[in-house]
Amino acid sequence: MNAALESASALPTETNGYNNASPARTVPRALLLVLRVYLGVILFITVLGKLTRDNPFATEMLRFLRGVATRRASPPYLHFVQDVVIPHATLFSYLVMTGEAVAALSLLTGTMTRVGAAVAMFLFLNYMLAEGRMFWSPDSEDAAVFFIALVVFFARAGRVWGIDAYLAKRWPNSPLW
């Protein structure tokens, strides 16, 4: 009789035939790995293309900013592009490539993933604004990857098969992982 009670208490508690587990607990955390690596691969391919092209990235960035951004960007962002970015195009091209490389390495290795995701969100937000698109634009793939980076940031996706898992054991209260 006691064995029957013990085995019955090991069963999950159900109310009205439904399991009490929340959807967040039933989704495997490995799906976060897929999002993290996907975002890292996108950034890695993007920066690799900028580093291996024949023309310097600064000239292509200037061509883009003088063309697309001046026709579609919002007035405050256009003012920023014309007064700050275009006069310092070489510096900004190196900043973009450095940001993409740091975010890609961070996301691919799972090291300081929250920092990498924050850098990725900043980059994708700027790409979206430079193209004159908003979050609700149906053709804005930058908005989609921005939200993927947001999920990676809040879910602490580096703790799934990443170096952040080991760092979190050593320093559990750090906001970086």
CSV table of C-alpha atoms in Angstrom, one decimal:
chain,number,residue,atom,x,y,z
A,1,MET,CA,0.0,0.0,0.0
A,2,ASN,CA,2.8,2.5,0.9
A,3,ALA,CA,4.5,1.7,-2.5
A,4,ALA,CA,1.3,2.6,-4.3
A,5,LEU,CA,1.1,5.9,-2.5
A,6,GLU,CA,4.7,6.8,-3.1
A,7,SER,CA,4.4,6.0,-6.8
A,8,ALA,CA,1.2,8.1,-7.0
A,9,SER,CA,2.9,11.0,-5.4
A,10,ALA,CA,5.7,10.9,-7.9
A,11,LEU,CA,3.2,11.6,-10.8
A,12,PRO,CA,2.8,15.2,-11.9
A,13,THR,CA,-0.1,17.0,-10.3
A,14,GLU,CA,-2.9,17.8,-12.7
A,15,THR,CA,-5.9,19.9,-12.3
A,16,ASN,CA,-8.8,19.4,-14.7
A,17,GLY,CA,-6.7,17.1,-16.8
A,18,TYR,CA,-4.1,19.8,-17.6
A,19,ASN,CA,-0.4,19.7,-16.6
A,20,ASN,CA,0.6,22.7,-14.4
A,21,ALA,CA,3.9,23.1,-16.2
A,22,SER,CA,4.2,26.6,-17.8
A,23,PRO,CA,5.0,26.9,-21.5
A,24,ALA,CA,8.4,28.5,-20.6
A,25,ARG,CA,9.4,25.3,-18.9
A,26,THR,CA,8.3,23.0,-21.7
A,27,VAL,CA,10.3,24.8,-24.4
A,28,PRO,CA,13.8,23.4,-24.6
A,29,ARG,CA,16.5,26.0,-23.8
A,30,ALA,CA,18.4,24.6,-26.7
A,31,LEU,CA,16.2,26.6,-29.0
A,32,LEU,CA,18.0,29.7,-27.6
A,33,LEU,CA,21.2,28.2,-28.9
A,34,VAL,CA,19.7,28.1,-32.4
A,35,LEU,CA,18.8,31.8,-32.1
A,36,ARG,CA,22.1,32.8,-30.7
A,37,VAL,CA,24.2,30.9,-33.3
A,38,TYR,CA,21.9,32.1,-36.1
A,39,LEU,CA,22.5,35.7,-35.1
A,40,GLY,CA,26.2,35.2,-34.7
A,41,VAL,CA,26.5,33.6,-38.2
A,42,ILE,CA,24.6,36.5,-39.7
A,43,LEU,CA,27.0,39.0,-38.1
A,44,PHE,CA,30.1,36.9,-39.0
A,45,ILE,CA,29.1,36.6,-42.6
A,46,THR,CA,28.4,40.3,-42.8
A,47,VAL,CA,31.7,41.4,-41.3
A,48,LEU,CA,33.6,38.8,-43.3
A,49,GLY,CA,32.1,40.3,-46.5
A,50,LYS,CA,33.2,43.8,-45.5
A,51,LEU,CA,36.7,42.7,-44.7
A,52,THR,CA,37.3,40.7,-47.9
A,53,ARG,CA,35.9,43.1,-50.5
A,54,ASP,CA,38.0,44.9,-53.1
A,55,ASN,CA,36.8,48.4,-52.2
A,56,PRO,CA,37.1,49.7,-48.6
A,57,PHE,CA,33.9,49.5,-46.6
A,58,ALA,CA,34.0,53.2,-45.9
A,59,THR,CA,33.3,54.1,-49.6
A,60,GLU,CA,30.4,51.7,-49.9
A,61,MET,CA,29.0,53.0,-46.6
A,62,LEU,CA,29.2,56.5,-47.9
A,63,ARG,CA,27.5,55.6,-51.1
A,64,PHE,CA,24.7,53.9,-49.2
A,65,LEU,CA,24.3,56.8,-46.7
A,66,ARG,CA,24.3,59.4,-49.5
A,67,GLY,CA,21.7,57.4,-51.5
A,68,VAL,CA,19.3,55.5,-49.4
A,69,ALA,CA,19.6,57.3,-46.1
A,70,THR,CA,19.1,60.8,-47.6
A,71,ARG,CA,15.9,59.7,-49.3
A,72,ARG,CA,14.2,57.6,-46.6
A,73,ALA,CA,15.7,58.3,-43.2
A,74,SER,CA,13.7,60.2,-40.6
A,75,PRO,CA,14.7,63.8,-40.2
A,76,PRO,CA,16.5,63.4,-36.8
A,77,TYR,CA,18.4,60.4,-38.0
A,78,LEU,CA,19.2,62.1,-41.3
A,79,HIS,CA,20.6,65.1,-39.4
A,80,PHE,CA,22.8,62.7,-37.4
A,81,VAL,CA,24.0,60.9,-40.5
A,82,GLN,CA,24.8,64.1,-42.4
A,83,ASP,CA,26.4,66.0,-39.5
A,84,VAL,CA,28.3,63.2,-37.7
A,85,VAL,CA,28.6,60.0,-39.7
A,86,ILE,CA,29.4,61.2,-43.2
A,87,PRO,CA,32.2,63.6,-42.1
A,88,HIS,CA,33.7,60.7,-40.1
A,89,ALA,CA,32.9,57.9,-42.4
A,90,THR,CA,36.2,56.0,-42.0
A,91,LEU,CA,35.9,56.0,-38.2
A,92,PHE,CA,32.3,54.8,-38.4
A,93,SER,CA,33.1,52.1,-40.9
A,94,TYR,CA,35.7,50.7,-38.5
A,95,LEU,CA,33.3,51.0,-35.6
A,96,VAL,CA,30.6,49.1,-37.5
A,97,MET,CA,33.0,46.3,-38.5
A,98,THR,CA,34.4,46.1,-35.0
A,99,GLY,CA,30.9,45.9,-33.5
A,100,GLU,CA,29.9,43.2,-35.9
A,101,ALA,CA,33.0,41.2,-35.2
A,102,VAL,CA,32.7,41.5,-31.4
A,103,ALA,CA,29.0,40.6,-31.5
A,104,ALA,CA,29.6,37.7,-33.8
A,105,LEU,CA,32.4,36.2,-31.7
A,106,SER,CA,30.4,36.8,-28.5
A,107,LEU,CA,27.3,35.1,-29.8
A,108,LEU,CA,29.0,32.2,-31.6
A,109,THR,CA,31.1,31.3,-28.5
A,110,GLY,CA,28.5,32.2,-25.9
A,111,THR,CA,30.9,34.5,-24.1
A,112,MET,CA,29.4,37.6,-22.6
A,113,THR,CA,26.3,37.0,-24.8
A,114,ARG,CA,24.3,39.8,-23.3
A,115,VAL,CA,26.9,42.3,-24.4
A,116,GLY,CA,27.1,40.8,-27.8
A,117,ALA,CA,23.3,40.8,-28.1
A,118,ALA,CA,23.2,44.5,-27.0
A,119,VAL,CA,25.8,45.4,-29.6
A,120,ALA,CA,23.8,43.5,-32.2
A,121,MET,CA,20.6,45.3,-31.2
A,122,PHE,CA,22.3,48.7,-31.5
A,123,LEU,CA,23.7,47.8,-35.0
A,124,PHE,CA,20.4,46.5,-36.3
A,125,LEU,CA,18.5,49.5,-35.0
A,126,ASN,CA,20.9,51.8,-36.8
A,127,TYR,CA,20.7,49.8,-40.0
A,128,MET,CA,16.9,49.9,-39.8
A,129,LEU,CA,16.8,53.7,-39.2
A,130,ALA,CA,19.3,54.4,-42.0
A,131,GLU,CA,17.0,52.5,-44.4
A,132,GLY,CA,14.1,54.6,-43.2
A,133,ARG,CA,12.2,51.6,-41.9
A,134,MET,CA,10.4,51.2,-38.6
A,135,PHE,CA,9.7,48.2,-36.4
A,136,TRP,CA,6.2,47.7,-37.9
A,137,SER,CA,7.5,47.8,-41.6
A,138,PRO,CA,6.6,44.4,-43.1
A,139,ASP,CA,9.8,44.3,-45.2
A,140,SER,CA,12.2,45.2,-42.3
A,141,GLU,CA,14.4,42.1,-41.7
A,142,ASP,CA,16.5,44.4,-39.5
A,143,ALA,CA,13.5,44.6,-37.1
A,144,ALA,CA,13.2,40.8,-37.1
A,145,VAL,CA,16.9,40.3,-36.2
A,146,PHE,CA,16.7,43.1,-33.6
A,147,PHE,CA,13.9,41.1,-31.8
A,148,ILE,CA,16.0,37.9,-32.1
A,149,ALA,CA,18.8,39.8,-30.4
A,150,LEU,CA,16.4,41.0,-27.8
A,151,VAL,CA,15.3,37.5,-27.0
A,152,VAL,CA,18.9,36.3,-26.8
A,153,PHE,CA,19.7,39.2,-24.5
A,154,PHE,CA,16.8,38.6,-22.0
A,155,ALA,CA,17.0,34.8,-22.1
A,156,ARG,CA,20.7,34.8,-21.4
A,157,ALA,CA,21.2,32.4,-24.2
A,158,GLY,CA,25.0,32.1,-23.6
A,159,ARG,CA,24.2,29.8,-20.7
A,160,VAL,CA,23.1,27.2,-23.1
A,161,TRP,CA,26.2,25.4,-24.5
A,162,GLY,CA,28.3,28.6,-24.1
A,163,ILE,CA,31.2,29.9,-22.0
A,164,ASP,CA,28.6,32.0,-20.1
A,165,ALA,CA,27.4,28.8,-18.4
A,166,TYR,CA,30.8,28.3,-16.8
A,167,LEU,CA,31.1,32.0,-16.0
A,168,ALA,CA,27.7,32.0,-14.4
A,169,LYS,CA,28.7,29.2,-12.0
A,170,ARG,CA,31.7,31.2,-10.9
A,171,TRP,CA,30.0,34.7,-10.8
A,172,PRO,CA,26.2,33.9,-10.7
A,173,ASN,CA,25.1,37.6,-10.1
A,174,SER,CA,26.9,39.2,-13.0
A,175,PRO,CA,24.6,41.0,-15.5
A,176,LEU,CA,27.0,40.2,-18.4
A,177,TRP,CA,26.0,36.5,-18.7
